[in-house]
PDB file of C-alpha atoms and ligand atoms in Angstrom:
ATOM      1  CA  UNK A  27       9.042 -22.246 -18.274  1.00 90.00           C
ATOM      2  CA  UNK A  28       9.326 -23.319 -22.166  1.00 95.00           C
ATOM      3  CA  UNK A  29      11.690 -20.575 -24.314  1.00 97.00           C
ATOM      4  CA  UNK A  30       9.158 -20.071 -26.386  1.00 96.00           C
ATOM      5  CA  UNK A  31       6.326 -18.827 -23.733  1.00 94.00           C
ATOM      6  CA  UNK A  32       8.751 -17.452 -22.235  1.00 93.00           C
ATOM      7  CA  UNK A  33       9.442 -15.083 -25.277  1.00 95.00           C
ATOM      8  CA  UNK A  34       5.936 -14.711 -25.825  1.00 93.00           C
ATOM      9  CA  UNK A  35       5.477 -12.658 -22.788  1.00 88.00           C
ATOM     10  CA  UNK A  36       8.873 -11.200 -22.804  1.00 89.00           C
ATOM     11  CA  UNK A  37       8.345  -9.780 -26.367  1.00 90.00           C
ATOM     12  CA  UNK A  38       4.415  -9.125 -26.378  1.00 86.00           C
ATOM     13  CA  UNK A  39       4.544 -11.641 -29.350  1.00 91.00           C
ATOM     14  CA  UNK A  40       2.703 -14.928 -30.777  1.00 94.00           C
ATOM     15  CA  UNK A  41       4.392 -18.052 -30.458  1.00 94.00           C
ATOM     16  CA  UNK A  42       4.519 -18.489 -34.385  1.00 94.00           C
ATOM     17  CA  UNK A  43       6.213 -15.330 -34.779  1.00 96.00           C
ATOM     18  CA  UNK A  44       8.265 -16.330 -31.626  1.00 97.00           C
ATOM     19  CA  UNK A  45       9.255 -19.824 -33.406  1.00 96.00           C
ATOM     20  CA  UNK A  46      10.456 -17.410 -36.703  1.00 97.00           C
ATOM     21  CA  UNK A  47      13.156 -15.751 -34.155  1.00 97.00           C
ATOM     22  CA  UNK A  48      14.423 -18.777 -32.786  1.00 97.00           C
ATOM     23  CA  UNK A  49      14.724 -20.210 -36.316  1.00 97.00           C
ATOM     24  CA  UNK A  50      16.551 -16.915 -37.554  1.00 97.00           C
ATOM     25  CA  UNK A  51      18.919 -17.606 -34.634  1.00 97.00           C
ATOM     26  CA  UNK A  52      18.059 -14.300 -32.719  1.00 97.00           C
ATOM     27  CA  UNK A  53      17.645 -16.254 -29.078  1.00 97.00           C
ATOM     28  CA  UNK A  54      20.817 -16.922 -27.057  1.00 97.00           C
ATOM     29  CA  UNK A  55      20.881 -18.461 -23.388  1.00 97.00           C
ATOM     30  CA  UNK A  56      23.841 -17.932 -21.732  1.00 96.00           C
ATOM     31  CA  UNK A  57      25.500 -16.791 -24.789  1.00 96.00           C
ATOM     32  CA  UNK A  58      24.812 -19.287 -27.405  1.00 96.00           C
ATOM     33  CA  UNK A  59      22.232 -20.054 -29.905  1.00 97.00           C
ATOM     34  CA  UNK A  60      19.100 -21.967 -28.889  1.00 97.00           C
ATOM     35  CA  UNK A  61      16.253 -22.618 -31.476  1.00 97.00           C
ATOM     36  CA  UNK A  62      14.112 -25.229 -29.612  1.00 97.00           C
ATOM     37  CA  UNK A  63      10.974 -23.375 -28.437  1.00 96.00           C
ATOM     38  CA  UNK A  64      10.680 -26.440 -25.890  1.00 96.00           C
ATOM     39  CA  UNK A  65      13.964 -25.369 -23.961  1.00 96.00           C
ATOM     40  CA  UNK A  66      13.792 -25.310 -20.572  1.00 96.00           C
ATOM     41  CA  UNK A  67      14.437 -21.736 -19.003  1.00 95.00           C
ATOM     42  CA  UNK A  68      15.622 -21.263 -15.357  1.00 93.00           C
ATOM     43  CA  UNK A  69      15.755 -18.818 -13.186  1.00 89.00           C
ATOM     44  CA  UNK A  70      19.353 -18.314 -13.347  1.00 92.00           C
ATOM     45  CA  UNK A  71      19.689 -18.498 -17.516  1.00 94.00           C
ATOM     46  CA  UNK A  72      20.799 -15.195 -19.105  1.00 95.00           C
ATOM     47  CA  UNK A  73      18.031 -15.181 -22.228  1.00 96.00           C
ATOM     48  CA  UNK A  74      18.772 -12.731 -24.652  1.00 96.00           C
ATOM     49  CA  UNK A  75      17.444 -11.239 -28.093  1.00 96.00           C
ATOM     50  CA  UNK A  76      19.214  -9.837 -30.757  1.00 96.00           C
ATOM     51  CA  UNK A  77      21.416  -9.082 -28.298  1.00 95.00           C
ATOM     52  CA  UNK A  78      19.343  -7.502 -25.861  1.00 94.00           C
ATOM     53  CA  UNK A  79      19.219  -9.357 -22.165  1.00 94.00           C
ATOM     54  CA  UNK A  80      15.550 -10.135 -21.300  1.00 94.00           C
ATOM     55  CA  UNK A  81      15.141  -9.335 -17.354  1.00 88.00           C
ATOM     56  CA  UNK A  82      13.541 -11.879 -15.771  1.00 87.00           C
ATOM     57  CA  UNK A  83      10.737 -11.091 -13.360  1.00 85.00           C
ATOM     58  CA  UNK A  84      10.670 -13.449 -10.128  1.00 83.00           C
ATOM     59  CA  UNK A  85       7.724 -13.112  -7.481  1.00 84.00           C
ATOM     60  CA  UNK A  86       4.899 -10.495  -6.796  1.00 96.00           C
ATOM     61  CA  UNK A  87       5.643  -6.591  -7.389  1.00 97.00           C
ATOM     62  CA  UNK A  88       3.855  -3.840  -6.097  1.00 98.00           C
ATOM     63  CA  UNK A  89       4.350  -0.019  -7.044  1.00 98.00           C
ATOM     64  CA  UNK A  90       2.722   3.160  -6.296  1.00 98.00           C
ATOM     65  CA  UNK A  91       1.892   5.310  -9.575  1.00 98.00           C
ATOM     66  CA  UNK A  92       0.759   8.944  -9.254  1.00 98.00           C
ATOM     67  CA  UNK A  93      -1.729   9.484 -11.814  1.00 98.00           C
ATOM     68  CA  UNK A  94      -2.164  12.351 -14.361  1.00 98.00           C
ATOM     69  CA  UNK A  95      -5.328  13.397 -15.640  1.00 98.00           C
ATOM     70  CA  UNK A  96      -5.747  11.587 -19.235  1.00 97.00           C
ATOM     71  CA  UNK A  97      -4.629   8.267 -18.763  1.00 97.00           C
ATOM     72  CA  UNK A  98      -7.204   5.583 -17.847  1.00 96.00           C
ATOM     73  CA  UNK A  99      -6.523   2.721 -15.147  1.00 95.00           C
ATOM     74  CA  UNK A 100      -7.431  -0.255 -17.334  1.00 87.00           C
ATOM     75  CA  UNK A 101      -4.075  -1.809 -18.940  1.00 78.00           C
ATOM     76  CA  UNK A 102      -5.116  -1.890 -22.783  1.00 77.00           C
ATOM     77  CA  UNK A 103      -7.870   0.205 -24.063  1.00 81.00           C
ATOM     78  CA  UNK A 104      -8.395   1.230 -27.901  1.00 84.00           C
ATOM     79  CA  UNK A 105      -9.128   4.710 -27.926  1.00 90.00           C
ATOM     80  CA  UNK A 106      -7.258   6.153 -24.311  1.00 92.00           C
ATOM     81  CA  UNK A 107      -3.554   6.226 -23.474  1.00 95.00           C
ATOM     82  CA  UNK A 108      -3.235   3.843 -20.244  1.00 96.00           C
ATOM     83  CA  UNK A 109      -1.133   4.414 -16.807  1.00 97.00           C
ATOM     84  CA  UNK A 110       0.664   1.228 -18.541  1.00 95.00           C
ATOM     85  CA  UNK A 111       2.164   4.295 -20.208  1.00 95.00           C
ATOM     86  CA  UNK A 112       4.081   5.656 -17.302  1.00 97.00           C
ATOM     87  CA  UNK A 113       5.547   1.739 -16.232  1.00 96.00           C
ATOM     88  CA  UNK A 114       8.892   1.199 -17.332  1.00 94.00           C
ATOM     89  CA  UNK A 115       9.194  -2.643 -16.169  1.00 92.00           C
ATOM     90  CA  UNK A 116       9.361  -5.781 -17.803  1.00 89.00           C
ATOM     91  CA  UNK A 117       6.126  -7.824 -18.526  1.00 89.00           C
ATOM     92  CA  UNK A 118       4.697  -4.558 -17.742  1.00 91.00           C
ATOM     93  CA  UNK A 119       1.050  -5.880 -19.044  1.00 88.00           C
ATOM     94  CA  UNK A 120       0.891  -8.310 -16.407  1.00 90.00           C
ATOM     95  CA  UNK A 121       0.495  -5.461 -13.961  1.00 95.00           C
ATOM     96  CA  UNK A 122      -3.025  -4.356 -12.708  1.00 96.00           C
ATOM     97  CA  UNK A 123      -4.462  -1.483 -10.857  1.00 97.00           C
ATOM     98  CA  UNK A 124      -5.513  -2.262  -7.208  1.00 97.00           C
ATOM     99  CA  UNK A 125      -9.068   0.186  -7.825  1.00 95.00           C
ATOM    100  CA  UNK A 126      -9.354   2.541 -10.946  1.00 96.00           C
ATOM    101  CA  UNK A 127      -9.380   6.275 -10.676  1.00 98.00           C
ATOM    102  CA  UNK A 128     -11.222   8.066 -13.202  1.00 97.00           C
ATOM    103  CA  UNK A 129      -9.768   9.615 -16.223  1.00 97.00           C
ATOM    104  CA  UNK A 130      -9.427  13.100 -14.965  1.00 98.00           C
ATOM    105  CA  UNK A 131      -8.829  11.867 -11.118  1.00 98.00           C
ATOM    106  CA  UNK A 132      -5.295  12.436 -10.594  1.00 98.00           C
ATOM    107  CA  UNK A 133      -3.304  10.805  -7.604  1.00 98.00           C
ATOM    108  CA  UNK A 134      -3.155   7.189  -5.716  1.00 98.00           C
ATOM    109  CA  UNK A 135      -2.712   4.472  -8.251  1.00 98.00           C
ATOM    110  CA  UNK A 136      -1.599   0.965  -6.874  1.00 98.00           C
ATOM    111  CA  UNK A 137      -0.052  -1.539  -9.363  1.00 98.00           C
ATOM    112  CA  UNK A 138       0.826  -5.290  -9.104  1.00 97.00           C
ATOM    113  CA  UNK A 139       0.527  -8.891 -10.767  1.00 96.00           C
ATOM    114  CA  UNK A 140      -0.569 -10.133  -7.091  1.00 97.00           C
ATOM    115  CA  UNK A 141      -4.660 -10.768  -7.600  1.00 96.00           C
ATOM    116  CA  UNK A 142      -5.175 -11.543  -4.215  1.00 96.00           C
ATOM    117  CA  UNK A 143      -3.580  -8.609  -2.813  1.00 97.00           C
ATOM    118  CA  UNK A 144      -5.163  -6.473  -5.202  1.00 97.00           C
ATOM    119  CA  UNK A 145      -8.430  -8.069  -4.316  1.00 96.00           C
ATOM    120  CA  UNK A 146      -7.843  -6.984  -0.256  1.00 96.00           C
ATOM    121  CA  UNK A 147      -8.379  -3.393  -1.577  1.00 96.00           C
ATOM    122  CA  UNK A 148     -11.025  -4.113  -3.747  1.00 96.00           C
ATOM    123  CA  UNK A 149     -13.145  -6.316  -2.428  1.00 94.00           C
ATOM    124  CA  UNK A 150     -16.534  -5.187  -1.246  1.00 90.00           C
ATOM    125  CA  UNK A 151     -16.157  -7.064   1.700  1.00 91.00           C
ATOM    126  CA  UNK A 152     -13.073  -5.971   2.542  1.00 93.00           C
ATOM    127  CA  UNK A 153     -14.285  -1.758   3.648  1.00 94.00           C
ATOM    128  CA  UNK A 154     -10.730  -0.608   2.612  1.00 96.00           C
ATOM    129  CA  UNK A 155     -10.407   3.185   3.174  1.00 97.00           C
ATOM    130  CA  UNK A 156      -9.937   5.284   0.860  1.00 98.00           C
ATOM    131  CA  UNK A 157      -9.325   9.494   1.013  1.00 98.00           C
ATOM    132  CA  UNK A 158      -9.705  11.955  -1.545  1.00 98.00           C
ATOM    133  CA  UNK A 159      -8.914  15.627  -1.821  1.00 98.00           C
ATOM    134  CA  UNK A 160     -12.198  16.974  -3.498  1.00 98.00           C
ATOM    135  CA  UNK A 161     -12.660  20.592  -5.372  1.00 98.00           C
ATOM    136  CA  UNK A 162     -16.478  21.392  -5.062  1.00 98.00           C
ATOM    137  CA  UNK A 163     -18.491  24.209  -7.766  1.00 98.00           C
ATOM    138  CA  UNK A 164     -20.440  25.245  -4.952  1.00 98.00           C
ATOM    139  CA  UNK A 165     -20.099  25.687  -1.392  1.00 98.00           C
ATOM    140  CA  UNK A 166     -20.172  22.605   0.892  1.00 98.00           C
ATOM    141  CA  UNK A 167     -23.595  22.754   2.853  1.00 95.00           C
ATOM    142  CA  UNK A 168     -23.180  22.895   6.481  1.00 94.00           C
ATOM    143  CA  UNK A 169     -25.228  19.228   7.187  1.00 97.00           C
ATOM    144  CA  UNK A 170     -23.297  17.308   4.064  1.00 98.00           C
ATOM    145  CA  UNK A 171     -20.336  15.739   6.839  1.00 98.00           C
ATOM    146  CA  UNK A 172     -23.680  14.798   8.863  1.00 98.00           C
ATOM    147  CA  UNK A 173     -25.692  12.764   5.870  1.00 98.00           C
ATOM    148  CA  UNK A 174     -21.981  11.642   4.919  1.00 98.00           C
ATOM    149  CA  UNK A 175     -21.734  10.161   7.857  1.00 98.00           C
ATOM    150  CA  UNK A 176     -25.430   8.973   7.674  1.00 98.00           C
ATOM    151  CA  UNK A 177     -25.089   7.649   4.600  1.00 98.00           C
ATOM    152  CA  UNK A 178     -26.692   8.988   1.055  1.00 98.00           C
ATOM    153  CA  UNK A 179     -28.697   7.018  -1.575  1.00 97.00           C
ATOM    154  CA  UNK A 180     -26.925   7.332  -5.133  1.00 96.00           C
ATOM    155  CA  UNK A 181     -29.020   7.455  -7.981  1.00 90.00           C
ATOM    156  CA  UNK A 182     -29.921   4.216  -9.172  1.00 91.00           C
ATOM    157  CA  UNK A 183     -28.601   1.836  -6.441  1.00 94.00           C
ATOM    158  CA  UNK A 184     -30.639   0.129  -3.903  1.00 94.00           C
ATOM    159  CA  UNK A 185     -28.547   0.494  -0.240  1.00 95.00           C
ATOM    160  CA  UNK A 186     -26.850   4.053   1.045  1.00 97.00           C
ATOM    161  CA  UNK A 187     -23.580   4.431   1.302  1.00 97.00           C
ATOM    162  CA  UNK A 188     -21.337   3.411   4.181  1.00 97.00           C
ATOM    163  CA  UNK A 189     -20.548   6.107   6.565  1.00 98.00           C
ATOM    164  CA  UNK A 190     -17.753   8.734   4.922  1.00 98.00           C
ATOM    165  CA  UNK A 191     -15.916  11.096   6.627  1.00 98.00           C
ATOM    166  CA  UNK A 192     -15.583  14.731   5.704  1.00 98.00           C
ATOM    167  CA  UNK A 193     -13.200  17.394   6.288  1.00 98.00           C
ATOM    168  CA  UNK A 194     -13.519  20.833   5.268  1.00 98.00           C
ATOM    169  CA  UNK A 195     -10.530  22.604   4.278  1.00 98.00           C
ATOM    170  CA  UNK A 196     -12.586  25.597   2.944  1.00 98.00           C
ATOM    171  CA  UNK A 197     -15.928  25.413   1.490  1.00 98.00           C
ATOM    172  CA  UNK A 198     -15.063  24.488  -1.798  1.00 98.00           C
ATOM    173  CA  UNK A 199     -11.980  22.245  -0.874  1.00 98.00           C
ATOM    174  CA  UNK A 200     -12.796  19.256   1.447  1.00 98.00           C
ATOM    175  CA  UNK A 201     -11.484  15.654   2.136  1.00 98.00           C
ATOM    176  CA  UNK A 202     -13.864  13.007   2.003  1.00 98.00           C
ATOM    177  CA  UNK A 203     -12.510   9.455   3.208  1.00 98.00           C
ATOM    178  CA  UNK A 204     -15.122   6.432   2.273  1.00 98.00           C
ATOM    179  CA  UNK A 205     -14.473   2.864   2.523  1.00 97.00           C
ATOM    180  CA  UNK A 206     -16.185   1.585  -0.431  1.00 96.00           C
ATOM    181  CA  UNK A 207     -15.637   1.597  -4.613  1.00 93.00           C
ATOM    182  CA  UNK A 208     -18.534   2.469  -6.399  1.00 95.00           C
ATOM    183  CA  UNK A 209     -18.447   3.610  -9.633  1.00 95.00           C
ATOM    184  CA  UNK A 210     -17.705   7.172  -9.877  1.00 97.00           C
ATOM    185  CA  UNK A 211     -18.375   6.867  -5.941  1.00 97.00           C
ATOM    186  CA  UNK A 212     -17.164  10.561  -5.034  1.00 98.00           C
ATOM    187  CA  UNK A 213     -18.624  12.512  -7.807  1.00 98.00           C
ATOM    188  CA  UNK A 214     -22.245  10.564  -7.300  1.00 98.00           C
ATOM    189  CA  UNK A 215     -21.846  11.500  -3.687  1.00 98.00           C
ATOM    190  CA  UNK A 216     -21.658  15.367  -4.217  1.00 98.00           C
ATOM    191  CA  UNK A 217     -23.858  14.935  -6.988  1.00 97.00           C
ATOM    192  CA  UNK A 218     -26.585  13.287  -4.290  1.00 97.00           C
ATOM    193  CA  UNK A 219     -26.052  16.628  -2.167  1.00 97.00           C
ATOM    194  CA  UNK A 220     -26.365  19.053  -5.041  1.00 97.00           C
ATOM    195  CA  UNK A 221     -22.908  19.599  -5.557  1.00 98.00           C
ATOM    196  CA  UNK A 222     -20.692  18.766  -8.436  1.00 98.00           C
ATOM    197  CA  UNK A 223     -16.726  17.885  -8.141  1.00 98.00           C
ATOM    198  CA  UNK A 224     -14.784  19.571 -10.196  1.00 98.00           C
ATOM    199  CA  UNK A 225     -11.402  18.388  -9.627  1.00 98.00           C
ATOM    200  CA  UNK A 226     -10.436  14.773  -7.457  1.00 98.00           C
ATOM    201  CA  UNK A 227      -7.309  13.462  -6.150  1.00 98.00           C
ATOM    202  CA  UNK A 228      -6.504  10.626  -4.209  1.00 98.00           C
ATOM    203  CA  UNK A 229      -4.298  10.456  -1.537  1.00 98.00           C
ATOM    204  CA  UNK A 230      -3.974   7.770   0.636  1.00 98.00           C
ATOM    205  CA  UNK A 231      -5.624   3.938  -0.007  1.00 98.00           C
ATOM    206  CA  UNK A 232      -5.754   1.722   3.256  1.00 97.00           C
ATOM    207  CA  UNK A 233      -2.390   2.994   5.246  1.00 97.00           C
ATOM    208  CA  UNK A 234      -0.296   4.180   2.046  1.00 98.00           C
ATOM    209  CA  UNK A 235      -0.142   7.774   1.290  1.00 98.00           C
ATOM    210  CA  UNK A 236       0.850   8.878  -2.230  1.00 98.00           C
ATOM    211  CA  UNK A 237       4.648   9.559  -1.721  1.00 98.00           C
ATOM    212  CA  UNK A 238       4.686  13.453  -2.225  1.00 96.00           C
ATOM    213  CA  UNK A 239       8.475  13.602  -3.414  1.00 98.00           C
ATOM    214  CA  UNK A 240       6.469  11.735  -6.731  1.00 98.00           C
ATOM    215  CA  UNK A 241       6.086  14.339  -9.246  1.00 98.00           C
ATOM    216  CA  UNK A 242       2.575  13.354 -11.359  1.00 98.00           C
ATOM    217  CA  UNK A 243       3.557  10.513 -14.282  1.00 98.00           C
ATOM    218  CA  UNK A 244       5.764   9.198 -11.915  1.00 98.00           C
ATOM    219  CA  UNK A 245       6.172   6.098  -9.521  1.00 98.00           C
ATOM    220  CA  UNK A 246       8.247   3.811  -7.064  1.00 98.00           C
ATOM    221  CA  UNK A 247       8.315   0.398  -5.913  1.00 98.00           C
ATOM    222  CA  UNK A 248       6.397   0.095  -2.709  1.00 98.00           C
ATOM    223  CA  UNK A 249       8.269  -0.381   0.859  1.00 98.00           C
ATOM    224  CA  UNK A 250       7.516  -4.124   2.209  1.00 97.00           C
ATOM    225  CA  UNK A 251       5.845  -1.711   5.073  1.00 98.00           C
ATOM    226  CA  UNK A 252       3.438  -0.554   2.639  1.00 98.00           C
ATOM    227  CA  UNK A 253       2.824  -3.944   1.182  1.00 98.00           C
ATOM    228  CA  UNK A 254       1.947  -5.406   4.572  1.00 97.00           C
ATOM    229  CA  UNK A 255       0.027  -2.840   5.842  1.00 97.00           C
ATOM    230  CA  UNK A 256      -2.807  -4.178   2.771  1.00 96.00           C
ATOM    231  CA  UNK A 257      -3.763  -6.750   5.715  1.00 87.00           C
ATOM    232  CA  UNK A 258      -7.424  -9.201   5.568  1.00 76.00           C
ATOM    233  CA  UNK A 259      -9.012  -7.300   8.028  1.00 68.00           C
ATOM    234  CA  UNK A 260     -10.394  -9.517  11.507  1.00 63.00           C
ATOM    235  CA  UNK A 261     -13.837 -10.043  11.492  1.00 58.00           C
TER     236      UNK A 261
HETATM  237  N1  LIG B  24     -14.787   8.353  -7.156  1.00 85.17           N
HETATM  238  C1  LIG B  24     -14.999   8.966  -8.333  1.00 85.17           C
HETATM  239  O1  LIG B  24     -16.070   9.503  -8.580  1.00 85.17           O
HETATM  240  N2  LIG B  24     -14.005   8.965  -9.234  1.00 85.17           N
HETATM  241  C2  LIG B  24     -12.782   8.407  -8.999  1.00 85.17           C
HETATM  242  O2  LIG B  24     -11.903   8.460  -9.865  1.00 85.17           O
HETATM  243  C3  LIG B  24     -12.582   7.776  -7.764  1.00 85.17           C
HETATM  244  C4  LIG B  24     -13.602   7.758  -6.856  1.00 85.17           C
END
């Protein structure tokens, strides 16, 4: 890749103001000067500016992120502090969220630069499972699990939902596993039964489970287990 680009994403910077730091002599390779944005940089090449080394990020990454309540899933957003926030990598902007939580869902958040990973979870077609810890303001009704399972119209949309699985833990804490991603899916559900959520977590998308040693604001690369288990399903 050219020195300047290169910079460009590295710093979060134009390439004008990128050309001003090579021409102030603030870009080393290997240790000495380079002021030609058109340089070549490989893989192995230390870059470095104003002394600091500039890591260079080779092939796909994938982390798990467990998400306060605040922070939206979308990577730049005006007016709301993003999970970006949390991400202490390099080129961190080029990571997305595999699915967005809203911003007072806490829990699950999957992160990578791979789009066609990503889309595996996302994708419609796909049915990738999904299970959330739900806190209900009034007491589960004793058919809900069986029009879960039935499937429940949401206001506004034209097909039911796909069959969900619920668990009651007590009757205002349940687990509800669907294999969709509407928007807002969960709270429309309970809102279709006469409920309302009042506090949502996710734990588990597909076969990974939020790691529970991760303390909320906090996250870890994912295991190549965890990154193969997101499989295209067999038809
Ligand atoms: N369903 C919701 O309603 N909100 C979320 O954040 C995730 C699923």
């Amino acid at each position: 890749m050219r020195l300047d680009k290169f910079l460009s994403q590295q710093l979060g910077i134009s390439r004008s103001l990128v050309a001003r730091e090579l021409r102030a002599g603030l870009v080393t390779i290997d240790g000495d000067v380079v002021k030609s944005g058109s340089f070549q940089v490989m893989i192995d090449h230390e870059v470095a500016y104003d002394g600091n080394v500039l890591v260079q990020v080779t092939g796909p990454r994938y982390f798990m992120l467990h998400k306060p309540q605040g922070y939206i899933c979308s990577t730049d957003d005006p007016t709301h502090p993003t999970i970006l926030y949390f991400i202490d990598e390099p080129l961190a902007q080029k990571l997305h969220s595999a699915g967005r939580l809203d911003i007072d869902t806490t829990g699950l958040v999957l992160l990578t630069d791979d789009g066609q990973w990503s889309h595996r979870i996302t994708s419609p077609k796909h049915h990738c499972e999904k299970t959330y810890r739900v806190q209900l303001s009034e007491d589960i009704g004793t058919d809900v699990a069986k029009q879960f399972e039935q499937g429940v119209m949401l206001n506004g949309e034209k097909y039911p939902t796909r069959p969900a699985q619920l668990e009651i833990i007590t009757p205002r804490d349940v687990r509800l596993t669907i294999s969709e991603g509407r928007y807002h899916q969960v709270k429309r559900m309970f809102a279709a039964v006469g409920n309302h959520v009042c506090g949502l977590h996710r734990e588990r998308v597909g076969d990974i489970h939020l790691d529970e040693t991760l303390e909320q604001g906090e996250y870890r690369p994912l295991t190549d287990e965890e990154i193969n288990s997101i499989t295209v399903p067999s038809k």
